[in-house]
Every structure is written in C-alpha cells, then in structure tokens.
Amino acid sequence: MRSDLLRSSLLACLLLVPTIGVAAKPPHEVEAATSIVYTDAQAARAAERVKAEFLHAWRGYRRHAWGHDALKPLSNTAHDWYGQSLLMTPVDALDTLILMGLNEEARDARELIATQLSFDRDIDVKHFEIVIRLLGGLLSGYQLTGDQRLLDLAKDLGTRLLPAFDSPTGLPYVYVNLRTGKARGNESNPAEAGTLLLEYGTLSKLTGNPVFYQEAKRALTETYKRRSKIGLVGERFDVTTGQWTQTRSHVGARIDSYYEYLWKCWTLFGDEDCRAMWQDSIAAANRYYPEEVDGALWVGHVDMHTGKRLASRYGALHAFWPGLLALSGDIAQARRLQESSYAMWKQHGLEPEAYDYRKREVTSPGYPLRPEIIESAWYLHRLTGDAQYRAMGEQMLDDFVRYTRTDSGFATLKNVVTKEKADDMESFVLAETLKYFYLLFAPPQRWTRQRSC
C-alpha cells in the first residue's frame, strides 16, 4: 500500500533537504551517462507544461468540488471519503501549489483549510491514510508558510489520532474515531504500522511534545522486531497478538513504505536505531527479492521465513524501489530496476497495478495515477545527472496526459490495456504525481528556493 496510501506532502520537505550518509557519487563521478541528449531548455518547457496540467486539474477541483475531499473527473462531481469533507485534496496538494509558485491558488487553499477544516467529527477514519495525507500535508504546509493555524490543526489531529496506538503490542489499530478516540481494526501490515514516524516525528519536533515520536517509533520498532530469522517481514499481521497472518514478503502493497521510512527516519532525524534497522533490512531484501529474467533485474515475492520464491509479481507500487535504492546509495541496482519499471510502463503506455515479469503479462490492469515510477526517475536524475531520466519522464508525461486527461482533471484507468477510465482522481495526483513530474524537469534552484523545512 503506497501511493493511495502514500506519500504525504510532508515528504516534499524531506526530499528537498540534503540526505545524510548517501553513498551515491555526485553526477560527474557516476558511471558514464547514456548518449541521450536532453537540454535544460527542453526541461524548462516540460516543467511549464506540467505546471499547466496541474492547473488544469486544480481548476477542475475548484470548479466542481471546492470544499470537498476530491474531484470525480468524469461526472464533474465531488467525493468525500467519510460522508463529510476533511479537505483531502487542498491539504495534500498545498505544498505542490507553493512549490510551483502558484501563490494565489496556494493562498486560497490555505484560507479554506485554516477557516473550514475541523477534526471534531464523530467518524472512524483510517489512521494510516489520515496521517500521510492530512497530518503530513498540514505539517509541510506549515513548514513552507509559517502559518500557525496549520500547525494548530496538525497538533489537534495528531492528538486525536494517538489512541490508535493503544493496542497490546503498540502496533496501531487500523481505524480511530476522531471524536471519541475509540480504535478498531486488528488486521494491519508493515506499511501501515511503519509509515508514520516522519509525520509524527515532525509533529514532535515542531510542538516540543515527544509523545508523537515515541508512539510512532515504537510501532516501527515492533514491526521490525517481528521480522523472520532471515530478516524479512510478511504482508499482514494481527495488531492485538502481533502474529503474522500472511507471510508473503516483497516491496509492494502493504510492505513497501516500511522500508522507505526506515531509511528516511534516519535521514530526517538522525535516529541511529532506524539506521541499524535499515541496514539489517536492506541486506535481507537484497539477498532474497532480486531476480534476473532474460537479462533484466526485477524484485519479486518470497516467503518471509524461507526466502522461497512465490511469485514473479511487480507493479506500480514496487516502482518506488529504484528511487529508494538510489537515495540510499545503490545507484547501480537502482538504474537496472528503473529500466525494468520503464519497460513495464512502455508495454501498454502506462504501468499496471501488477505485472508478471516472467510471463510479461498484466495481472492487475488498473492504473490509479500513481507517482512512484516518476519519483524514482527524479531521484536518479538528481543523483546521476543522466539525461535519460528526463527523457523517460517526458515520455511518461506524454502517456499520462494522452490516456488519463479529462475536461476537468485526470481519471484513474480501470484497464491500461483498453484505457477505460474510472470516475476517480485521488489527492495524490496533485500532491505527488504531478509534483514529481515538475521536480524532474524544474531546475534545482527553483525548488530549493521554495523550501523552509
């Protein structure tokens, strides 16, 4: 579970700060780049194009769904997750508005959030989703604007979410009521338990209250403690007992961002425990997940206890892995895996949710407009200076616009083969997908000037 589970706007701040301990060489020291030529002028034009496409979707949201969680881009109607709006799209997308220099739109979104958003609601919300979209969005919005109202909202939300951690194991329950604090939902996974510390940790840093960091770190640590003897985690566990209920292991849905946060918690907070957990975990991942097929490198599914290969399954969520490898210093493996991700994309002009890389067949054909492959292209370009990643990005942008654009925004695809659309546009399309396209093409000076992390 990543993209619609991940990534909060908070990550914009993390991604814009220098990383700690990255082993990657600067561009002039990296192995020879490809012969592809992609000029700064081309990149500048592409950045402006992305900005225009973002504005197209933002204006569609503004026209048809203002004050609601999301736009339905085929029917031009609004959608609220829990029957009442928590302003998912404006909160999640605020930092993208700021990053792109859309000051008037950012000001309007900020005023809407600051004056209309309330968490005093008798609704059960999914803890993980609310943390990464709303808590993260409020925190990054505050860091980029200094608007105390956003931090106050973040503190209120974080406090209301804390009862999710009141389980016998310290692993968070899946749902929590924003008004009563009653928590429920026993079946969870490493991604939902382990993808919390950046947001909660930042909230602790900004408020001076350590409880947020402590609870989220405990959840991450308790997940790590349940790894197998060979160092892998499974796909599902019971929050109350801590026992695994699904022992399949991989870097896709329900596990993915667990790995990501181990590295990034070390990066952002300098937490040596996170660094040690990362080093142990990445060593096991590199031993058991990779598979060579016809000269290409992939990462597949294995049993967490034995390492036995279970499936040659890859997909849109797995495509974050090259970026994480690149950021943590493994440029060579990252390059090869990005090639595989892009080959999967090119087969039908968009990436599917799941793909059998041995059979070269789509096994789950949906495309909810995920950002991971674009994020990985940005990391690799930023760390190597190789023009091929911008060229790759422009081709993906062409495909993205060609097959998903509507009169008011961008629509999820039910099927990447037939290109049939669905009436859905998640907040992460504005918060992440178009943000990473923009970062890939915009000159570094443009986005480093925007940060206040």
Short mmCIF file of C-alpha atoms in Angstrom, two decimals:
data_model
loop_
_atom_site.label_atom_id
_atom_site.label_comp_id
_atom_site.label_asym_id
_atom_site.label_seq_id
_atom_site.Cartn_x
_atom_site.Cartn_y
_atom_site.Cartn_z
CA MET A 1 0.00 0.00 0.00
CA ARG A 2 1.77 3.06 -1.09
CA SER A 3 0.55 5.66 -3.30
CA ASP A 4 -3.05 5.82 -2.35
CA LEU A 5 -1.56 5.03 0.97
CA LEU A 6 1.37 7.14 0.42
CA ARG A 7 3.14 9.69 0.20
CA SER A 8 2.20 12.63 2.33
CA SER A 9 3.00 16.15 1.34
CA LEU A 10 5.44 16.16 4.25
CA LEU A 11 7.84 14.21 2.08
CA ALA A 12 8.34 17.28 -0.04
CA CYS A 13 10.32 18.73 2.82
CA LEU A 14 12.29 15.53 3.32
CA LEU A 15 13.06 15.28 -0.38
CA LEU A 16 14.35 18.82 -0.54
CA VAL A 17 16.87 18.59 2.28
CA PRO A 18 20.35 17.13 1.89
CA THR A 19 20.46 13.45 2.74
CA ILE A 20 22.64 12.03 5.48
CA GLY A 21 25.07 9.29 4.62
CA VAL A 22 24.05 8.82 0.99
CA ALA A 23 26.78 6.89 -0.72
CA ALA A 24 25.85 7.97 -4.22
CA LYS A 25 28.53 9.87 -6.08
CA PRO A 26 27.95 13.34 -7.49
CA PRO A 27 26.93 13.38 -11.17
CA HIS A 28 30.44 13.95 -12.56
CA GLU A 29 31.75 10.87 -10.72
CA VAL A 30 28.95 8.46 -11.62
CA GLU A 31 29.50 5.91 -14.38
CA ALA A 32 29.17 7.29 -17.88
CA ALA A 33 25.70 8.53 -18.66
CA THR A 34 23.78 7.46 -21.72
CA SER A 35 24.24 9.24 -25.04
CA ILE A 36 20.75 10.71 -24.77
CA VAL A 37 20.71 14.49 -25.04
CA TYR A 38 18.01 16.38 -23.16
CA THR A 39 18.70 20.06 -22.80
CA ASP A 40 17.83 22.44 -19.99
CA ALA A 41 15.62 24.32 -22.43
CA GLN A 42 13.63 21.15 -23.09
CA ALA A 43 13.33 20.57 -19.37
CA ALA A 44 12.13 24.11 -18.76
CA ARG A 45 9.40 23.70 -21.37
CA ALA A 46 8.38 20.39 -19.83
CA ALA A 47 8.22 21.96 -16.36
CA GLU A 48 5.88 24.66 -17.63
CA ARG A 49 3.76 22.02 -19.30
CA VAL A 50 3.47 20.09 -16.04
CA LYS A 51 2.50 23.27 -14.25
CA ALA A 52 -0.22 23.90 -16.82
CA GLU A 53 -1.55 20.37 -16.44
CA PHE A 54 -1.56 20.75 -12.67
CA LEU A 55 -3.53 23.98 -13.00
CA HIS A 56 -5.99 22.21 -15.30
CA ALA A 57 -6.73 19.64 -12.59
CA TRP A 58 -6.68 22.18 -9.75
CA ARG A 59 -9.15 24.42 -11.55
CA GLY A 60 -11.36 21.40 -12.19
CA TYR A 61 -11.32 20.65 -8.48
CA ARG A 62 -12.00 24.30 -7.71
CA ARG A 63 -14.92 24.48 -10.14
CA HIS A 64 -16.64 21.20 -9.33
CA ALA A 65 -15.50 20.02 -5.88
CA TRP A 66 -14.25 23.02 -3.87
CA GLY A 67 -14.54 22.33 -0.16
CA HIS A 68 -14.76 18.56 -0.65
CA ASP A 69 -12.19 15.79 -0.41
CA ALA A 70 -11.81 15.04 -4.11
CA LEU A 71 -13.00 15.62 -7.64
CA LYS A 72 -14.69 12.90 -9.67
CA PRO A 73 -13.28 13.88 -13.07
CA LEU A 74 -15.76 12.16 -15.37
CA SER A 75 -19.04 13.19 -13.76
CA ASN A 76 -17.62 16.53 -12.54
CA THR A 77 -18.95 15.94 -9.06
CA ALA A 78 -17.42 15.85 -5.58
CA HIS A 79 -16.50 12.93 -3.36
CA ASP A 80 -16.00 12.88 0.43
CA TRP A 81 -14.30 9.88 1.99
CA TYR A 82 -16.39 9.69 5.14
CA GLY A 83 -19.55 11.45 4.05
CA GLN A 84 -18.23 14.80 5.25
CA SER A 85 -15.22 16.66 3.94
CA LEU A 86 -11.77 16.64 5.50
CA LEU A 87 -10.40 18.69 2.58
CA MET A 88 -8.10 15.90 1.40
CA THR A 89 -7.15 17.46 -1.92
CA PRO A 90 -6.33 21.02 -0.77
CA VAL A 91 -4.41 19.82 2.29
CA ASP A 92 -2.48 17.20 0.35
CA ALA A 93 -1.73 19.49 -2.60
CA LEU A 94 -0.86 22.69 -0.74
CA ASP A 95 2.89 22.18 -0.89
CA THR A 96 2.72 21.49 -4.65
CA LEU A 97 0.94 24.80 -5.15
CA ILE A 98 3.69 26.54 -3.19
CA LEU A 99 6.45 24.64 -4.96
CA MET A 100 5.14 25.66 -8.37
CA GLY A 101 4.87 29.29 -7.33
CA LEU A 102 1.08 29.35 -7.66
CA ASN A 103 0.76 31.88 -4.90
CA GLU A 104 -2.84 32.96 -5.39
CA GLU A 105 -4.10 29.38 -5.55
CA ALA A 106 -1.98 28.44 -2.53
CA ARG A 107 -3.36 31.38 -0.55
CA ASP A 108 -6.94 30.40 -1.34
CA ALA A 109 -6.29 26.77 -0.39
CA ARG A 110 -4.63 27.81 2.85
CA GLU A 111 -7.52 30.04 3.83
CA LEU A 112 -10.01 27.30 3.06
CA ILE A 113 -8.07 24.87 5.25
CA ALA A 114 -7.48 27.29 8.10
CA THR A 115 -11.08 28.51 8.28
CA GLN A 116 -13.12 25.46 7.33
CA LEU A 117 -11.27 22.34 8.43
CA SER A 118 -12.30 20.77 11.74
CA PHE A 119 -11.43 17.36 13.15
CA ASP A 120 -14.14 17.37 15.80
CA ARG A 121 -16.03 14.72 13.86
CA ASP A 122 -17.76 11.56 15.02
CA ILE A 123 -16.26 9.46 12.25
CA ASP A 124 -13.98 6.45 12.13
CA VAL A 125 -11.05 7.26 9.87
CA LYS A 126 -8.27 5.09 8.53
CA HIS A 127 -5.33 6.04 10.71
CA PHE A 128 -2.62 5.48 8.11
CA GLU A 129 -4.33 7.38 5.31
CA ILE A 130 -5.13 10.35 7.52
CA VAL A 131 -1.55 10.52 8.78
CA ILE A 132 0.09 10.51 5.38
CA ARG A 133 -2.38 12.78 3.60
CA LEU A 134 -3.70 15.19 6.21
CA LEU A 135 -1.17 15.24 9.04
CA GLY A 136 1.72 15.29 6.59
CA GLY A 137 0.03 17.88 4.40
CA LEU A 138 -0.64 20.22 7.31
CA LEU A 139 2.92 19.92 8.58
CA SER A 140 4.56 20.56 5.21
CA GLY A 141 2.14 23.43 4.65
CA TYR A 142 3.18 24.95 7.95
CA GLN A 143 6.88 24.46 7.22
CA LEU A 144 6.56 26.17 3.85
CA THR A 145 4.36 29.07 5.03
CA GLY A 146 4.87 29.53 8.77
CA ASP A 147 1.08 29.73 9.15
CA GLN A 148 0.48 28.82 12.81
CA ARG A 149 -3.09 27.82 12.04
CA LEU A 150 -1.84 24.85 10.05
CA LEU A 151 0.37 23.67 12.89
CA ASP A 152 -2.50 24.05 15.34
CA LEU A 153 -4.65 21.86 13.12
CA ALA A 154 -1.85 19.31 12.85
CA LYS A 155 -1.44 19.18 16.63
CA ASP A 156 -5.18 18.73 17.13
CA LEU A 157 -5.29 15.97 14.53
CA GLY A 158 -2.23 14.19 15.90
CA THR A 159 -3.68 14.23 19.40
CA ARG A 160 -6.98 12.78 18.17
CA LEU A 161 -5.16 10.01 16.32
CA LEU A 162 -2.92 8.88 19.20
CA PRO A 163 -5.42 6.34 20.64
CA ALA A 164 -4.78 4.21 17.55
CA PHE A 165 -1.54 3.12 19.25
CA ASP A 166 -3.30 1.83 22.38
CA SER A 167 -3.01 -1.85 21.47
CA PRO A 168 -1.36 -4.63 23.49
CA THR A 169 1.60 -4.64 21.08
CA GLY A 170 1.94 -0.93 20.33
CA LEU A 171 1.12 -1.67 16.71
CA PRO A 172 -1.60 0.78 15.65
CA TYR A 173 -5.19 -0.21 15.04
CA VAL A 174 -6.45 0.42 11.53
CA TYR A 175 -9.26 2.86 12.40
CA VAL A 176 -9.77 5.51 15.06
CA ASN A 177 -12.73 7.77 15.81
CA LEU A 178 -11.70 11.42 15.64
CA ARG A 179 -14.10 12.47 18.41
CA THR A 180 -14.19 9.53 20.80
CA GLY A 181 -10.74 8.05 20.24
CA LYS A 182 -12.20 4.56 20.00
CA ALA A 183 -9.96 2.40 17.85
CA ARG A 184 -10.68 -0.78 15.92
CA GLY A 185 -9.38 -2.98 13.13
CA ASN A 186 -6.95 -5.75 14.01
CA GLU A 187 -5.60 -6.85 10.64
CA SER A 188 -2.84 -4.49 9.58
CA ASN A 189 0.51 -4.63 7.82
CA PRO A 190 4.10 -3.31 7.94
CA ALA A 191 3.35 -0.34 5.67
CA GLU A 192 0.51 0.94 7.84
CA ALA A 193 2.42 0.41 11.09
CA GLY A 194 5.80 1.55 9.80
CA THR A 195 4.88 4.57 7.69
CA LEU A 196 4.13 7.03 10.47
CA LEU A 197 7.34 8.28 12.00
CA LEU A 198 8.16 11.06 9.53
CA GLU A 199 4.84 12.76 10.17
CA TYR A 200 4.54 12.10 13.90
CA GLY A 201 8.24 12.78 14.39
CA THR A 202 7.97 16.13 12.66
CA LEU A 203 4.95 16.95 14.81
CA SER A 204 7.03 16.23 17.90
CA LYS A 205 9.85 18.38 16.60
CA LEU A 206 7.58 21.32 15.85
CA THR A 207 5.48 21.14 19.03
CA GLY A 208 8.11 20.01 21.51
CA ASN A 209 5.92 17.08 22.58
CA PRO A 210 7.89 13.81 22.34
CA VAL A 211 4.89 11.50 22.66
CA PHE A 212 4.13 11.57 18.92
CA TYR A 213 7.65 10.45 18.03
CA GLN A 214 7.71 7.83 20.77
CA GLU A 215 4.46 6.18 19.74
CA ALA A 216 5.28 6.09 16.03
CA LYS A 217 8.81 4.82 16.64
CA ARG A 218 7.51 2.09 18.90
CA ALA A 219 5.16 0.96 16.12
CA LEU A 220 8.03 0.90 13.63
CA THR A 221 10.29 -0.95 16.05
CA GLU A 222 7.61 -3.51 16.94
CA THR A 223 7.15 -4.22 13.25
CA TYR A 224 10.89 -4.71 12.80
CA LYS A 225 11.08 -6.99 15.85
CA ARG A 226 8.66 -9.36 14.17
CA ARG A 227 10.92 -9.97 11.17
CA SER A 228 11.81 -13.57 10.44
CA LYS A 229 15.12 -15.25 11.18
CA ILE A 230 16.28 -14.37 7.68
CA GLY A 231 15.38 -10.70 8.20
CA LEU A 232 12.15 -10.35 6.20
CA VAL A 233 8.70 -9.12 7.18
CA GLY A 234 5.40 -10.52 5.97
CA GLU A 235 2.37 -8.94 4.37
CA ARG A 236 -0.19 -8.94 7.21
CA PHE A 237 -0.30 -9.27 10.99
CA ASP A 238 -2.79 -9.15 13.84
CA VAL A 239 -2.42 -5.91 15.81
CA THR A 240 -3.55 -7.45 19.09
CA THR A 241 -1.40 -10.58 19.08
CA GLY A 242 1.41 -9.41 16.82
CA GLN A 243 1.25 -12.69 14.92
CA TRP A 244 1.69 -12.84 11.16
CA THR A 245 -1.41 -13.80 9.21
CA GLN A 246 0.16 -13.59 5.73
CA THR A 247 3.86 -14.44 5.33
CA ARG A 248 4.42 -13.40 1.73
CA SER A 249 7.30 -10.87 1.57
CA HIS A 250 8.12 -8.27 -1.10
CA VAL A 251 8.39 -4.49 -1.61
CA GLY A 252 4.88 -3.95 -2.91
CA ALA A 253 1.49 -3.21 -1.35
CA ARG A 254 1.28 -3.48 2.45
CA ILE A 255 5.08 -3.58 2.92
CA ASP A 256 6.68 -1.01 0.59
CA SER A 257 6.92 2.17 2.66
CA TYR A 258 8.01 0.28 5.76
CA TYR A 259 11.42 0.06 4.10
CA GLU A 260 11.24 3.63 2.90
CA TYR A 261 10.61 5.04 6.36
CA LEU A 262 13.46 3.07 7.94
CA TRP A 263 15.88 4.93 5.67
CA LYS A 264 14.15 8.28 5.74
CA CYS A 265 13.71 8.36 9.52
CA TRP A 266 17.45 8.03 9.79
CA THR A 267 17.85 10.69 7.12
CA LEU A 268 15.44 13.20 8.64
CA PHE A 269 16.02 12.65 12.35
CA GLY A 270 19.47 11.08 12.52
CA ASP A 271 18.00 8.22 14.58
CA GLU A 272 20.69 5.54 14.85
CA ASP A 273 18.12 2.86 15.68
CA CYS A 274 16.45 3.50 12.34
CA ARG A 275 19.78 3.32 10.58
CA ALA A 276 20.57 -0.04 12.18
CA MET A 277 17.12 -1.41 11.31
CA TRP A 278 17.54 -0.17 7.74
CA GLN A 279 20.95 -1.78 7.31
CA ASP A 280 19.72 -5.13 8.57
CA SER A 281 16.53 -4.95 6.48
CA ILE A 282 18.09 -3.85 3.19
CA ALA A 283 20.69 -6.60 3.45
CA ALA A 284 17.93 -9.20 3.70
CA ALA A 285 15.91 -7.53 0.94
CA ASN A 286 18.88 -7.51 -1.42
CA ARG A 287 19.55 -11.17 -0.71
CA TYR A 288 16.06 -12.53 -1.32
CA TYR A 289 13.96 -10.20 -3.50
CA PRO A 290 16.00 -9.61 -6.70
CA GLU A 291 15.60 -11.93 -9.67
CA GLU A 292 17.28 -11.87 -13.08
CA VAL A 293 14.99 -12.69 -16.01
CA ASP A 294 16.31 -12.53 -19.57
CA GLY A 295 18.99 -10.04 -18.61
CA ALA A 296 16.62 -7.74 -16.71
CA LEU A 297 16.53 -7.21 -12.96
CA TRP A 298 13.28 -7.38 -11.00
CA VAL A 299 12.25 -7.79 -7.37
CA GLY A 300 9.63 -10.43 -6.67
CA HIS A 301 7.69 -12.17 -3.91
CA VAL A 302 9.17 -14.71 -1.50
CA ASP A 303 8.24 -16.48 1.72
CA MET A 304 9.38 -14.43 4.73
CA HIS A 305 10.66 -17.46 6.63
CA THR A 306 12.43 -19.45 3.93
CA GLY A 307 13.13 -16.99 1.13
CA LYS A 308 11.48 -19.39 -1.32
CA ARG A 309 10.29 -17.56 -4.42
CA LEU A 310 6.50 -17.39 -4.58
CA ALA A 311 5.66 -15.10 -7.49
CA SER A 312 7.22 -13.05 -10.27
CA ARG A 313 4.99 -10.11 -9.40
CA TYR A 314 5.93 -6.46 -9.86
CA GLY A 315 3.81 -3.36 -10.36
CA ALA A 316 3.21 0.34 -9.93
CA LEU A 317 3.79 0.31 -6.18
CA HIS A 318 7.05 -1.64 -6.50
CA ALA A 319 8.36 1.12 -8.77
CA PHE A 320 9.36 3.25 -5.76
CA TRP A 321 12.18 0.78 -5.01
CA PRO A 322 14.70 2.13 -7.57
CA GLY A 323 14.33 5.61 -6.08
CA LEU A 324 14.87 4.37 -2.54
CA LEU A 325 17.90 2.37 -3.61
CA ALA A 326 19.34 5.39 -5.39
CA LEU A 327 18.74 7.68 -2.42
CA SER A 328 20.41 5.22 -0.07
CA GLY A 329 23.45 4.86 -2.33
CA ASP A 330 22.87 1.80 -4.54
CA ILE A 331 22.87 3.57 -7.90
CA ALA A 332 23.80 0.53 -10.00
CA GLN A 333 20.89 -1.62 -8.86
CA ALA A 334 18.56 1.38 -8.96
CA ARG A 335 19.40 2.02 -12.61
CA ARG A 336 18.63 -1.55 -13.61
CA LEU A 337 15.35 -1.70 -11.74
CA GLN A 338 14.24 1.62 -13.22
CA GLU A 339 14.85 0.14 -16.67
CA SER A 340 12.54 -2.74 -15.73
CA SER A 341 9.87 -0.40 -14.38
CA TYR A 342 10.00 1.63 -17.57
CA ALA A 343 9.81 -1.49 -19.74
CA MET A 344 6.64 -2.44 -17.85
CA TRP A 345 5.27 1.07 -18.47
CA LYS A 346 6.07 1.04 -22.20
CA GLN A 347 4.31 -2.25 -22.84
CA HIS A 348 0.91 -0.53 -22.73
CA GLY A 349 1.82 3.13 -22.46
CA LEU A 350 1.06 3.19 -18.71
CA GLU A 351 2.02 0.96 -15.81
CA PRO A 352 -0.43 -1.61 -14.38
CA GLU A 353 -1.04 -2.32 -10.73
CA ALA A 354 0.52 -5.76 -11.16
CA TYR A 355 2.64 -7.43 -13.82
CA ASP A 356 4.09 -10.94 -14.14
CA TYR A 357 7.61 -10.22 -15.28
CA ARG A 358 8.35 -13.82 -16.25
CA LYS A 359 5.29 -14.15 -18.46
CA ARG A 360 5.37 -10.45 -19.42
CA GLU A 361 1.65 -10.25 -18.74
CA VAL A 362 -0.52 -7.73 -16.92
CA THR A 363 -2.21 -9.46 -13.99
CA SER A 364 -3.98 -6.48 -12.42
CA PRO A 365 -4.73 -3.86 -15.10
CA GLY A 366 -5.80 -0.80 -13.11
CA TYR A 367 -3.85 2.47 -13.01
CA PRO A 368 -4.82 4.90 -10.23
CA LEU A 369 -2.33 7.56 -11.44
CA ARG A 370 0.42 6.53 -9.06
CA PRO A 371 3.62 8.61 -8.66
CA GLU A 372 6.29 6.03 -7.78
CA ILE A 373 7.97 5.45 -11.13
CA ILE A 374 8.20 9.20 -11.71
CA GLU A 375 9.62 9.77 -8.25
CA SER A 376 12.31 7.17 -8.96
CA ALA A 377 13.18 8.87 -12.25
CA TRP A 378 13.61 12.16 -10.38
CA TYR A 379 15.88 10.64 -7.74
CA LEU A 380 18.03 9.02 -10.39
CA HIS A 381 18.31 12.17 -12.46
CA ARG A 382 19.12 14.25 -9.38
CA LEU A 383 21.79 11.83 -8.18
CA THR A 384 23.42 10.95 -11.51
CA GLY A 385 22.72 13.90 -13.80
CA ASP A 386 21.84 11.40 -16.53
CA ALA A 387 19.61 12.97 -19.17
CA GLN A 388 17.88 9.67 -19.91
CA TYR A 389 15.68 10.06 -16.83
CA ARG A 390 14.29 13.37 -18.03
CA ALA A 391 13.70 11.90 -21.47
CA MET A 392 12.00 8.95 -19.81
CA GLY A 393 9.92 11.36 -17.75
CA GLU A 394 8.75 13.31 -20.78
CA GLN A 395 7.58 10.14 -22.49
CA MET A 396 5.68 9.15 -19.34
CA LEU A 397 4.18 12.64 -19.16
CA ASP A 398 3.01 12.33 -22.77
CA ASP A 399 1.38 9.00 -22.00
CA PHE A 400 -0.13 10.22 -18.74
CA VAL A 401 -1.81 13.18 -20.40
CA ARG A 402 -2.84 11.28 -23.52
CA TYR A 403 -4.64 8.49 -21.72
CA THR A 404 -5.91 9.97 -18.45
CA ARG A 405 -6.78 13.65 -19.06
CA THR A 406 -10.42 14.68 -18.87
CA ASP A 407 -12.19 18.01 -19.27
CA SER A 408 -11.70 18.74 -15.57
CA GLY A 409 -8.72 16.72 -14.40
CA PHE A 410 -7.16 13.27 -14.72
CA ALA A 411 -9.01 9.98 -14.35
CA THR A 412 -7.94 6.65 -12.96
CA LEU A 413 -7.86 3.89 -15.55
CA LYS A 414 -9.75 0.66 -14.99
CA ASN A 415 -7.51 -1.03 -17.52
CA VAL A 416 -4.18 0.06 -19.00
CA VAL A 417 -4.70 -2.22 -21.99
CA THR A 418 -8.11 -0.87 -23.04
CA LYS A 419 -7.56 2.60 -21.48
CA GLU A 420 -11.08 2.55 -19.98
CA LYS A 421 -11.40 5.36 -17.43
CA ALA A 422 -12.92 5.38 -13.93
CA ASP A 423 -14.51 8.38 -12.21
CA ASP A 424 -11.78 8.94 -9.63
CA MET A 425 -8.85 11.31 -9.05
CA GLU A 426 -7.03 10.70 -5.78
CA SER A 427 -5.48 13.62 -3.89
CA PHE A 428 -2.02 12.18 -4.54
CA VAL A 429 -2.31 13.02 -8.24
CA LEU A 430 -1.84 16.69 -7.29
CA ALA A 431 0.21 16.05 -4.17
CA GLU A 432 2.71 13.63 -5.69
CA THR A 433 2.35 12.51 -9.31
CA LEU A 434 2.39 15.96 -10.88
CA LYS A 435 4.78 17.22 -8.19
CA TYR A 436 7.41 14.65 -9.15
CA PHE A 437 6.96 15.37 -12.84
CA TYR A 438 7.59 19.02 -12.05
CA LEU A 439 10.64 18.34 -9.87
CA LEU A 440 12.13 16.12 -12.56
CA PHE A 441 12.11 18.99 -15.08
CA ALA A 442 12.42 22.14 -12.95
CA PRO A 443 15.94 23.44 -12.30
CA PRO A 444 17.15 22.66 -8.75
CA GLN A 445 17.42 26.37 -7.98
CA ARG A 446 13.66 26.64 -8.49
CA TRP A 447 12.67 24.17 -5.82
CA THR A 448 15.46 24.73 -3.34
CA ARG A 449 14.40 28.38 -3.05
CA GLN A 450 10.94 27.27 -2.02
CA ARG A 451 11.89 25.14 0.95
CA SER A 452 11.64 26.23 4.56
CA CYS A 453 11.97 22.80 6.13
#
